[in-house]
XYZ file of C-alpha atoms in Angstrom:
325
model
C 0.000 0.000 0.000
C 2.833 2.360 0.841
C 4.506 1.456 -2.444
C 1.297 2.286 -4.305
C 0.959 5.629 -2.548
C 4.562 6.480 -3.182
C 4.151 5.631 -6.874
C 1.055 7.835 -7.135
C 2.793 10.668 -5.385
C 5.766 10.302 -7.732
C 3.474 10.484 -10.795
C 1.730 13.572 -9.404
C 5.045 15.232 -8.707
C 6.276 14.418 -12.222
C 3.170 15.963 -13.795
C 3.512 19.034 -11.619
C 7.140 19.395 -12.658
C 6.288 19.286 -16.381
C 3.105 21.353 -16.237
C 4.681 24.820 -16.161
C 7.033 23.909 -18.989
C 4.109 22.721 -21.121
C 2.173 25.896 -20.439
C 5.102 27.958 -21.725
C 6.335 25.827 -24.619
C 2.976 25.074 -26.219
C 1.994 28.719 -26.930
C 5.519 29.404 -28.184
C 5.343 26.424 -30.535
C 1.900 27.484 -31.823
C 3.158 31.038 -32.289
C 6.128 29.814 -34.341
C 3.807 27.795 -36.565
C 1.554 30.811 -37.071
C 4.606 32.879 -37.924
C 5.742 30.373 -40.552
C 2.316 30.323 -42.165
C 1.947 34.098 -42.158
C 5.476 34.496 -43.522
C 4.487 32.616 -46.677
C 1.445 34.845 -47.154
C 3.548 37.936 -46.493
C 6.167 36.966 -49.077
C 3.478 36.156 -51.623
C 1.762 39.462 -51.005
C 5.034 41.380 -51.320
C 5.813 39.706 -54.649
C 2.350 40.513 -56.009
C 2.586 44.098 -54.787
C 6.055 44.569 -56.304
C 4.984 43.261 -59.716
C 1.732 45.220 -59.738
C 3.279 48.490 -58.602
C 6.239 48.129 -60.937
C 4.055 47.425 -63.968
C 1.272 49.901 -63.200
C 2.896 52.819 -65.127
C 2.991 50.671 -68.276
C -0.662 49.789 -67.834
C -1.487 53.469 -67.421
C 0.549 54.367 -70.505
C -0.954 51.787 -72.872
C -4.267 51.094 -71.174
C -6.008 47.749 -70.940
C -5.070 47.112 -74.583
C -1.592 46.258 -73.264
C -2.959 42.787 -72.543
C -3.652 41.969 -76.208
C -1.487 44.394 -78.157
C 1.050 42.607 -80.395
C 3.480 45.519 -80.540
C 6.858 45.142 -78.837
C 9.319 47.769 -80.091
C 11.924 49.059 -77.611
C 13.062 51.709 -80.111
C 9.684 53.442 -80.313
C 8.764 52.337 -76.767
C 5.577 50.634 -77.888
C 4.924 47.551 -75.801
C 2.164 44.975 -75.583
C 1.745 41.552 -74.007
C -0.316 39.882 -76.745
C 2.505 37.988 -78.470
C 3.987 36.760 -75.195
C 0.660 35.679 -73.709
C -0.143 33.791 -76.914
C 3.274 32.126 -76.971
C 3.042 31.160 -73.296
C -0.360 29.535 -73.642
C 0.345 27.989 -77.078
C 3.612 26.292 -76.064
C 2.137 25.083 -72.769
C -0.892 23.570 -74.528
C 1.409 21.757 -76.985
C 3.369 20.400 -74.029
C 0.231 19.072 -72.332
C -1.058 17.494 -75.559
C 2.241 15.638 -75.987
C 2.827 14.746 -72.329
C -0.711 13.568 -71.503
C -0.797 10.309 -73.530
C 2.790 9.515 -72.562
C 1.963 9.980 -68.882
C -1.112 7.768 -69.211
C 0.915 5.029 -70.871
C 3.789 5.139 -68.381
C 1.468 5.247 -65.363
C -0.616 2.343 -66.699
C 2.531 0.325 -67.381
C 3.946 0.934 -63.911
C 0.711 0.143 -62.057
C -0.740 -2.712 -64.107
C 1.857 -4.281 -66.399
C 5.413 -3.917 -65.109
C 6.806 -6.575 -62.806
C 8.120 -5.607 -59.389
C 11.864 -5.685 -60.262
C 11.220 -3.566 -63.356
C 8.784 -1.106 -61.804
C 11.222 0.494 -59.381
C 14.070 1.406 -61.785
C 11.633 2.822 -64.354
C 9.876 4.830 -61.664
C 13.199 6.189 -60.409
C 14.233 7.087 -63.970
C 11.016 9.043 -64.458
C 11.588 10.892 -61.190
C 15.155 11.742 -62.201
C 13.803 13.648 -65.191
C 12.365 16.151 -62.724
C 15.807 16.641 -61.147
C 17.501 17.749 -64.379
C 18.027 21.550 -64.386
C 15.999 23.419 -66.965
C 19.093 24.956 -68.534
C 20.334 21.440 -69.321
C 17.070 20.737 -71.115
C 17.555 23.975 -73.027
C 21.125 23.174 -74.073
C 20.145 19.648 -75.087
C 17.207 20.995 -77.050
C 19.313 23.649 -78.805
C 22.202 21.382 -79.820
C 20.368 18.080 -80.404
C 16.609 18.492 -80.808
C 16.536 21.668 -82.934
C 18.841 20.279 -85.699
C 16.967 16.961 -85.771
C 13.580 18.638 -86.088
C 14.851 21.026 -88.755
C 16.303 18.171 -90.807
C 13.904 15.260 -90.326
C 10.565 16.471 -88.896
C 9.624 19.854 -90.302
C 10.390 19.302 -94.024
C 8.092 16.272 -94.484
C 5.344 17.859 -92.372
C 5.527 21.040 -94.444
C 5.363 19.011 -97.661
C 2.532 16.680 -96.615
C 0.345 18.825 -94.370
C 1.185 22.357 -95.462
C -1.109 22.394 -98.542
C -4.176 21.211 -96.571
C -6.684 24.060 -96.083
C -6.972 25.408 -92.527
C -4.896 22.570 -91.015
C -1.961 23.527 -93.218
C -1.620 26.855 -91.426
C -0.104 24.942 -88.502
C 2.620 23.433 -90.698
C 3.846 26.296 -92.856
C 7.041 28.284 -92.820
C 10.757 27.592 -93.214
C 12.195 24.589 -91.344
C 14.227 26.534 -88.806
C 14.071 23.919 -86.044
C 13.554 26.447 -83.274
C 9.942 27.427 -82.724
C 6.716 26.705 -80.902
C 6.740 22.966 -81.656
C 10.258 22.467 -80.345
C 9.494 24.487 -77.221
C 6.351 22.423 -76.638
C 8.277 19.156 -76.979
C 10.940 20.240 -74.491
C 8.264 21.416 -72.067
C 6.419 18.107 -72.475
C 9.533 16.233 -71.389
C 9.911 18.542 -68.396
C 6.339 18.185 -67.114
C 6.165 14.446 -67.870
C 7.512 13.286 -64.468
C 5.130 15.541 -62.512
C 2.002 14.344 -64.326
C 3.134 10.721 -64.336
C 3.859 10.692 -60.598
C 0.353 11.955 -59.788
C -1.230 9.540 -62.256
C 0.564 6.638 -60.559
C -0.645 7.750 -57.117
C -4.214 8.071 -58.374
C -4.215 4.670 -60.079
C -2.701 2.985 -57.026
C -5.453 4.496 -54.853
C -8.201 2.680 -56.778
C -9.779 0.111 -54.393
C -8.606 -3.389 -55.411
C -12.138 -4.698 -54.917
C -13.400 -2.583 -57.823
C -10.783 -3.937 -60.194
C -11.188 -7.502 -58.974
C -14.925 -7.258 -59.508
C -14.377 -6.106 -63.072
C -11.922 -8.927 -63.720
C -14.420 -11.335 -62.190
C -17.074 -10.522 -64.803
C -14.602 -11.061 -67.638
C -13.180 -7.575 -68.248
C -9.772 -7.295 -69.872
C -6.902 -5.282 -68.458
C -7.614 -2.445 -70.886
C -11.317 -2.451 -70.013
C -10.536 -2.309 -66.296
C -8.189 0.593 -66.905
C -10.682 2.478 -69.088
C -13.905 1.746 -67.223
C -12.736 1.493 -63.600
C -9.358 3.074 -62.886
C -9.609 6.181 -65.060
C -13.223 7.107 -64.114
C -12.403 6.622 -60.427
C -9.530 9.122 -60.521
C -10.658 11.357 -63.378
C -10.946 14.528 -61.310
C -7.541 14.095 -59.680
C -6.014 13.323 -63.075
C -7.408 16.544 -64.489
C -5.857 18.323 -61.519
C -2.515 16.667 -62.302
C -2.708 17.890 -65.885
C -3.477 21.387 -64.663
C -0.441 21.264 -62.372
C 1.691 20.223 -65.333
C 0.210 23.093 -67.338
C 1.109 25.518 -64.551
C 4.662 24.179 -64.561
C 4.921 24.663 -68.325
C 3.550 28.215 -68.225
C 6.375 29.524 -66.065
C 9.360 27.703 -67.571
C 12.110 30.102 -68.619
C 15.582 28.929 -69.588
C 14.695 25.794 -71.545
C 12.126 27.680 -73.615
C 14.488 30.605 -74.191
C 16.982 28.285 -75.876
C 14.578 26.674 -78.361
C 11.591 28.943 -79.048
C 13.368 31.371 -81.380
C 12.613 34.536 -79.319
C 10.738 36.439 -82.033
C 8.162 38.942 -80.807
C 5.630 38.242 -83.547
C 2.532 36.085 -83.596
C 1.975 33.191 -85.988
C -0.379 30.227 -86.110
C 2.386 27.941 -87.411
C 3.916 25.388 -85.097
C 7.255 25.942 -86.800
C 7.349 29.716 -86.428
C 9.637 31.229 -83.789
C 7.882 33.013 -80.965
C 8.271 34.148 -77.389
C 6.753 33.506 -73.989
C 6.384 35.852 -71.063
C 9.186 34.142 -69.165
C 11.589 34.020 -72.135
C 10.942 37.686 -72.959
C 11.699 38.740 -69.383
C 14.890 36.662 -69.408
C 16.044 38.176 -72.701
C 14.994 41.796 -72.216
C 15.507 42.383 -68.502
C 19.317 42.860 -68.574
C 18.931 45.639 -71.157
C 16.116 47.497 -69.361
C 17.241 50.542 -67.408
C 15.740 51.375 -64.043
C 12.619 53.495 -64.324
C 12.280 52.953 -68.087
C 8.988 52.125 -69.755
C 10.510 48.868 -70.959
C 11.280 47.731 -67.428
C 7.778 48.688 -66.325
C 6.318 46.673 -69.213
C 8.422 43.663 -68.202
C 7.148 43.998 -64.644
C 3.606 44.049 -65.965
C 4.370 40.908 -67.983
C 5.538 39.244 -64.776
C 2.301 40.202 -63.051
C 0.252 38.781 -65.942
C 2.210 35.525 -65.784
C 1.639 35.354 -62.037
C -2.113 35.794 -62.499
C -2.291 33.134 -65.222
C -0.263 30.640 -63.166
C -2.284 31.370 -60.029
C -5.576 30.711 -61.827
C -4.328 27.438 -63.324
C -2.869 26.155 -60.041
C -5.951 27.207 -58.065
C -8.190 25.261 -60.451
C -5.948 22.203 -60.185
C -5.977 22.308 -56.382
C -9.764 22.616 -56.365
C -10.109 19.592 -58.632
C -7.690 17.459 -56.616
C -9.284 18.480 -53.318
C -12.804 17.735 -54.566
C -11.645 14.242 -55.520
C -9.939 13.602 -52.198
C -12.957 14.829 -50.240
C -15.308 12.810 -52.441
């Protein structure tokens, strides 16, 4: 009995010894966490404010037409974002169109077809693609991909598809190699690991009972994939594609190497063009402080931020709705 009382007293004393410390440390810990969260919001707000304030004089000078004007002439100081917005969206859409079927195929192979010993090295190889610096992609694209496309891809496409009405507009122009198509292909390779990784997670989250039930009624592997796995994770997959699109919209160095950097708009896939990010990278070193050119570049950065924010917000909403559902 004395031993029991002494043990109880020891426990009470231990709790009393730790109670003041807990009262002090817990609010401090919560305060640190609040500070970390608010710091992110503060930094984001400061970036938005800097871009908006820096580009506001250009918006006042050219008006709302700055958003769609195709003029970009530093000599006459006439600037517009139309060409760059078009190039940003066009190259990113090409990248998604190319990367989407590849990501589907790789994810399906890794989750349904590949054996265990083969699945891991292929998965690691796909993940390593995300670790390659963008400037390496750009150098590889400039020295390897651009000459190959100029010599072996563009000439036959121009000859076969160029004369077709309407569709031929996409395949006209000299075979320069550098252009929208090349930029889209490089971007597709860069966003491939991000989309594939999310596709694999979504497909692996499909309840095995659903797939086993489909196999039990005689469905083939392809039918299970098309009618069970894909419909189950469709919303999250759309969110993954949107995340890949957001990644492609903001890419800078790789696109700068291979897009041609021409501030003119063309419907051809082979024509050189420019994106918001590549234009900022090329023009920023030559823009003097306080100049209208620098203010226009700041406004371009704000436009890119808004576009990326909208795309990423939509993707998060889609992924969250799937997870909550």
